[in-house]
């Protein structure tokens, strides 16, 4: 990945677009990941010797594209993480799901538990609360475009909550059909308070591609 899509950068943070199928953080696959890519960009741009600090504030699943913010200082990282804990960082997603939702606007509330083998169990006693709000935007050929506000950021939350209600996401290889299509889930809006100036920042990006162009 050569061209880093930067939405915003200052001395404290950098906001970028993560393409689908790029890791947020390195894993044992050794495949390209956003943390390493952004670090490399900063090292080259500012000709920094040695290791470059970059704080991973939040993650997106590997197949999911969209907006991510990284912290360029430990103070910014701590303050952004605190906003997530307090529910002050707002994350919105577009998803295309299978079928037609009977209730066109509402909330899903479940308990989600991530097991050691990275599978997700729903509504277990030891699960953590998972909540999202959704609104149907458009329906087309037994597919539905949904606008989602993620209240809690649990592992695979959006994918599991819709799949458990018989509306798996289009192209979801894990919780949907094995059709080898790209998953239709995109983090299109991210808003938070600047960690230093306290100014409210809102970033938006419209997803592009065959299935998105079909709807948007």
Tab-separated table of C-alpha atoms in Angstrom:
chain	number	residue	atom	x	y	z
A	1	UNK	CA	0.000	0.000	0.000
A	2	UNK	CA	1.852	3.055	-1.275
A	3	UNK	CA	-0.675	5.884	-1.126
A	4	UNK	CA	-1.756	6.742	2.398
A	5	UNK	CA	-5.119	8.521	2.352
A	6	UNK	CA	-4.796	11.226	5.031
A	7	UNK	CA	-7.855	13.210	6.109
A	8	UNK	CA	-6.147	15.276	8.812
A	9	UNK	CA	-2.773	15.660	10.486
A	10	UNK	CA	-1.279	17.931	13.128
A	11	UNK	CA	1.371	17.590	15.850
A	12	UNK	CA	-0.888	15.443	18.029
A	13	UNK	CA	-2.836	13.086	15.780
A	14	UNK	CA	-3.330	11.767	12.274
A	15	UNK	CA	-6.622	10.610	10.715
A	16	UNK	CA	-6.439	8.192	7.788
A	17	UNK	CA	-8.547	5.840	5.691
A	18	UNK	CA	-7.878	2.141	6.230
A	19	UNK	CA	-8.491	0.220	3.014
A	20	UNK	CA	-10.426	-3.061	3.281
A	21	UNK	CA	-8.292	-6.164	3.972
A	22	UNK	CA	-5.418	-4.243	5.572
A	23	UNK	CA	-4.717	-5.044	9.231
A	24	UNK	CA	-5.099	-2.319	11.864
A	25	UNK	CA	-2.104	-3.711	13.760
A	26	UNK	CA	0.508	-6.325	12.878
A	27	UNK	CA	-0.225	-9.986	13.607
A	28	UNK	CA	1.515	-13.295	12.958
A	29	UNK	CA	0.627	-13.175	9.229
A	30	UNK	CA	3.261	-10.441	8.719
A	31	UNK	CA	0.858	-8.780	6.263
A	32	UNK	CA	0.709	-5.007	5.821
A	33	UNK	CA	-0.863	-3.124	8.730
A	34	UNK	CA	-1.925	0.475	9.269
A	35	UNK	CA	0.168	1.098	12.386
A	36	UNK	CA	3.370	0.177	10.538
A	37	UNK	CA	2.330	2.028	7.366
A	38	UNK	CA	1.564	5.282	9.208
A	39	UNK	CA	4.757	4.999	11.293
A	40	UNK	CA	6.772	4.599	8.105
A	41	UNK	CA	5.059	7.644	6.599
A	42	UNK	CA	5.894	9.774	9.661
A	43	UNK	CA	9.482	8.535	9.802
A	44	UNK	CA	10.045	9.412	6.149
A	45	UNK	CA	8.162	12.715	6.135
A	46	UNK	CA	9.881	14.128	9.213
A	47	UNK	CA	13.176	12.234	8.709
A	48	UNK	CA	13.035	10.903	12.245
A	49	UNK	CA	15.867	8.663	13.444
A	50	UNK	CA	15.032	5.584	15.487
A	51	UNK	CA	11.567	4.423	16.449
A	52	UNK	CA	8.553	6.671	15.819
A	53	UNK	CA	5.832	6.863	18.480
A	54	UNK	CA	2.328	6.177	17.209
A	55	UNK	CA	-0.569	5.237	19.467
A	56	UNK	CA	-3.202	2.780	18.246
A	57	UNK	CA	-6.405	4.233	19.693
A	58	UNK	CA	-8.972	1.876	18.137
A	59	UNK	CA	-9.170	-0.908	15.556
A	60	UNK	CA	-11.185	-1.947	12.535
A	61	UNK	CA	-11.566	-5.608	11.569
A	62	UNK	CA	-9.216	-6.624	8.771
A	63	UNK	CA	-11.887	-6.851	6.004
A	64	UNK	CA	-13.492	-3.556	7.070
A	65	UNK	CA	-12.459	-0.220	5.576
A	66	UNK	CA	-12.922	3.271	6.938
A	67	UNK	CA	-11.682	6.114	9.114
A	68	UNK	CA	-9.084	5.590	11.838
A	69	UNK	CA	-7.332	8.042	14.159
A	70	UNK	CA	-3.818	7.474	15.483
A	71	UNK	CA	-2.130	9.468	18.254
A	72	UNK	CA	1.290	11.004	17.625
A	73	UNK	CA	2.011	11.556	21.341
A	74	UNK	CA	1.371	9.497	24.471
A	75	UNK	CA	-0.684	12.360	25.945
A	76	UNK	CA	-2.967	12.423	22.892
A	77	UNK	CA	-3.260	8.619	23.011
A	78	UNK	CA	-4.317	8.663	26.663
A	79	UNK	CA	-6.887	11.418	26.134
A	80	UNK	CA	-8.390	9.799	23.024
A	81	UNK	CA	-8.596	6.441	24.812
A	82	UNK	CA	-10.350	8.173	27.703
A	83	UNK	CA	-12.930	9.572	25.273
A	84	UNK	CA	-13.638	6.050	24.010
A	85	UNK	CA	-14.069	4.807	27.587
A	86	UNK	CA	-16.474	7.654	28.343
A	87	UNK	CA	-18.410	7.211	25.101
A	88	UNK	CA	-17.335	10.594	23.712
A	89	UNK	CA	-15.885	9.263	20.466
A	90	UNK	CA	-18.704	8.691	17.989
A	91	UNK	CA	-18.325	6.024	15.290
A	92	UNK	CA	-20.751	5.597	12.412
A	93	UNK	CA	-20.781	2.851	9.811
A	94	UNK	CA	-22.520	1.983	6.593
A	95	UNK	CA	-23.426	-1.676	6.248
A	96	UNK	CA	-25.262	-3.579	3.547
A	97	UNK	CA	-27.152	-6.494	5.033
A	98	UNK	CA	-29.100	-9.364	3.537
A	99	UNK	CA	-32.884	-9.230	3.600
A	100	UNK	CA	-35.348	-6.539	4.649
A	101	UNK	CA	-35.514	-5.362	8.255
A	102	UNK	CA	-39.063	-5.252	9.625
A	103	UNK	CA	-38.161	-2.474	12.061
A	104	UNK	CA	-36.608	0.335	10.029
A	105	UNK	CA	-34.994	2.195	12.915
A	106	UNK	CA	-34.003	0.932	16.337
A	107	UNK	CA	-31.321	-0.471	18.626
A	108	UNK	CA	-29.704	-3.838	19.208
A	109	UNK	CA	-28.562	-4.659	22.741
A	110	UNK	CA	-26.812	-7.947	23.493
A	111	UNK	CA	-23.994	-9.399	25.550
A	112	UNK	CA	-20.955	-10.447	23.557
A	113	UNK	CA	-18.188	-12.749	24.667
A	114	UNK	CA	-15.013	-13.311	22.650
A	115	UNK	CA	-13.633	-16.823	23.137
A	116	UNK	CA	-9.910	-17.765	23.054
A	117	UNK	CA	-10.309	-19.108	19.504
A	118	UNK	CA	-11.689	-15.692	18.432
A	119	UNK	CA	-15.234	-16.866	17.994
A	120	UNK	CA	-17.986	-14.687	19.396
A	121	UNK	CA	-20.741	-15.952	21.670
A	122	UNK	CA	-23.925	-13.939	22.065
A	123	UNK	CA	-25.808	-13.292	25.314
A	124	UNK	CA	-23.633	-15.337	27.650
A	125	UNK	CA	-23.613	-14.619	31.388
A	126	UNK	CA	-20.028	-13.355	31.253
A	127	UNK	CA	-20.518	-11.370	28.031
A	128	UNK	CA	-20.038	-7.598	27.851
A	129	UNK	CA	-22.855	-5.263	26.792
A	130	UNK	CA	-22.939	-4.575	23.072
A	131	UNK	CA	-25.194	-1.790	21.819
A	132	UNK	CA	-25.747	-0.094	18.486
A	133	UNK	CA	-28.390	2.129	16.927
A	134	UNK	CA	-29.379	1.649	13.305
A	135	UNK	CA	-31.495	3.267	10.611
A	136	UNK	CA	-32.483	1.786	7.258
A	137	UNK	CA	-31.507	4.099	4.392
A	138	UNK	CA	-32.441	2.126	1.281
A	139	UNK	CA	-33.623	-1.323	0.188
A	140	UNK	CA	-32.725	-2.869	-3.147
A	141	UNK	CA	-32.947	-6.441	-4.513
A	142	UNK	CA	-33.256	-8.110	-1.078
A	143	UNK	CA	-30.353	-6.078	0.290
A	144	UNK	CA	-30.598	-3.207	2.766
A	145	UNK	CA	-28.261	-0.257	3.295
A	146	UNK	CA	-28.098	0.583	7.005
A	147	UNK	CA	-26.628	3.569	8.845
A	148	UNK	CA	-25.190	2.397	12.178
A	149	UNK	CA	-24.070	4.313	15.246
A	150	UNK	CA	-21.801	2.054	17.265
A	151	UNK	CA	-22.304	2.715	20.979
A	152	UNK	CA	-19.924	0.016	22.236
A	153	UNK	CA	-17.004	-1.322	20.246
A	154	UNK	CA	-17.043	-5.061	20.884
A	155	UNK	CA	-15.176	-7.590	18.782
A	156	UNK	CA	-17.111	-8.301	15.538
A	157	UNK	CA	-20.095	-6.557	17.143
A	158	UNK	CA	-21.932	-5.227	14.084
A	159	UNK	CA	-21.394	-8.421	12.145
A	160	UNK	CA	-22.591	-10.698	14.961
A	161	UNK	CA	-25.580	-8.603	15.986
A	162	UNK	CA	-27.035	-8.436	12.471
A	163	UNK	CA	-26.202	-12.069	11.642
A	164	UNK	CA	-27.896	-13.266	14.823
A	165	UNK	CA	-31.090	-11.577	13.625
A	166	UNK	CA	-30.924	-13.351	10.250
A	167	UNK	CA	-29.521	-10.309	8.437
A	168	UNK	CA	-25.833	-11.154	7.905
A	169	UNK	CA	-23.737	-8.514	6.211
A	170	UNK	CA	-23.214	-8.786	2.483
A	171	UNK	CA	-19.904	-10.542	1.863
A	172	UNK	CA	-19.316	-11.578	5.489
A	173	UNK	CA	-17.280	-14.771	5.104
A	174	UNK	CA	-17.428	-15.606	8.818
A	175	UNK	CA	-21.035	-14.963	9.840
A	176	UNK	CA	-22.757	-14.977	6.460
A	177	UNK	CA	-22.507	-16.965	3.231
A	178	UNK	CA	-19.248	-18.197	1.753
A	179	UNK	CA	-19.681	-16.212	-1.470
A	180	UNK	CA	-16.162	-14.719	-1.556
A	181	UNK	CA	-17.427	-11.174	-1.931
A	182	UNK	CA	-15.923	-8.216	-0.080
A	183	UNK	CA	-17.742	-7.456	3.167
A	184	UNK	CA	-19.962	-4.353	2.934
A	185	UNK	CA	-19.040	-2.597	6.179
A	186	UNK	CA	-17.348	0.796	6.233
A	187	UNK	CA	-16.552	3.242	9.050
A	188	UNK	CA	-17.727	6.392	7.264
A	189	UNK	CA	-17.783	8.913	10.127
A	190	UNK	CA	-15.601	9.487	13.175
A	191	UNK	CA	-16.017	12.379	15.595
A	192	UNK	CA	-14.204	13.250	18.805
A	193	UNK	CA	-12.745	16.160	20.763
A	194	UNK	CA	-9.229	17.195	19.842
A	195	UNK	CA	-7.071	15.889	22.715
A	196	UNK	CA	-5.333	19.241	23.219
A	197	UNK	CA	-7.569	22.042	21.893
A	198	UNK	CA	-10.866	20.283	22.838
A	199	UNK	CA	-12.308	21.356	19.472
A	200	UNK	CA	-14.890	18.913	18.106
A	201	UNK	CA	-13.581	17.212	14.982
A	202	UNK	CA	-15.834	15.348	12.537
A	203	UNK	CA	-14.468	13.313	9.640
A	204	UNK	CA	-16.489	11.638	6.889
A	205	UNK	CA	-15.671	9.454	3.899
A	206	UNK	CA	-18.097	7.802	1.464
A	207	UNK	CA	-17.173	4.198	0.576
A	208	UNK	CA	-16.599	3.355	-3.074
A	209	UNK	CA	-16.762	0.164	-5.095
A	210	UNK	CA	-19.260	-2.026	-6.929
A	211	UNK	CA	-21.712	-2.814	-4.128
A	212	UNK	CA	-21.443	0.673	-2.594
A	213	UNK	CA	-21.953	2.351	-5.974
A	214	UNK	CA	-25.076	0.200	-6.310
A	215	UNK	CA	-26.559	1.971	-3.257
A	216	UNK	CA	-24.847	5.326	-2.752
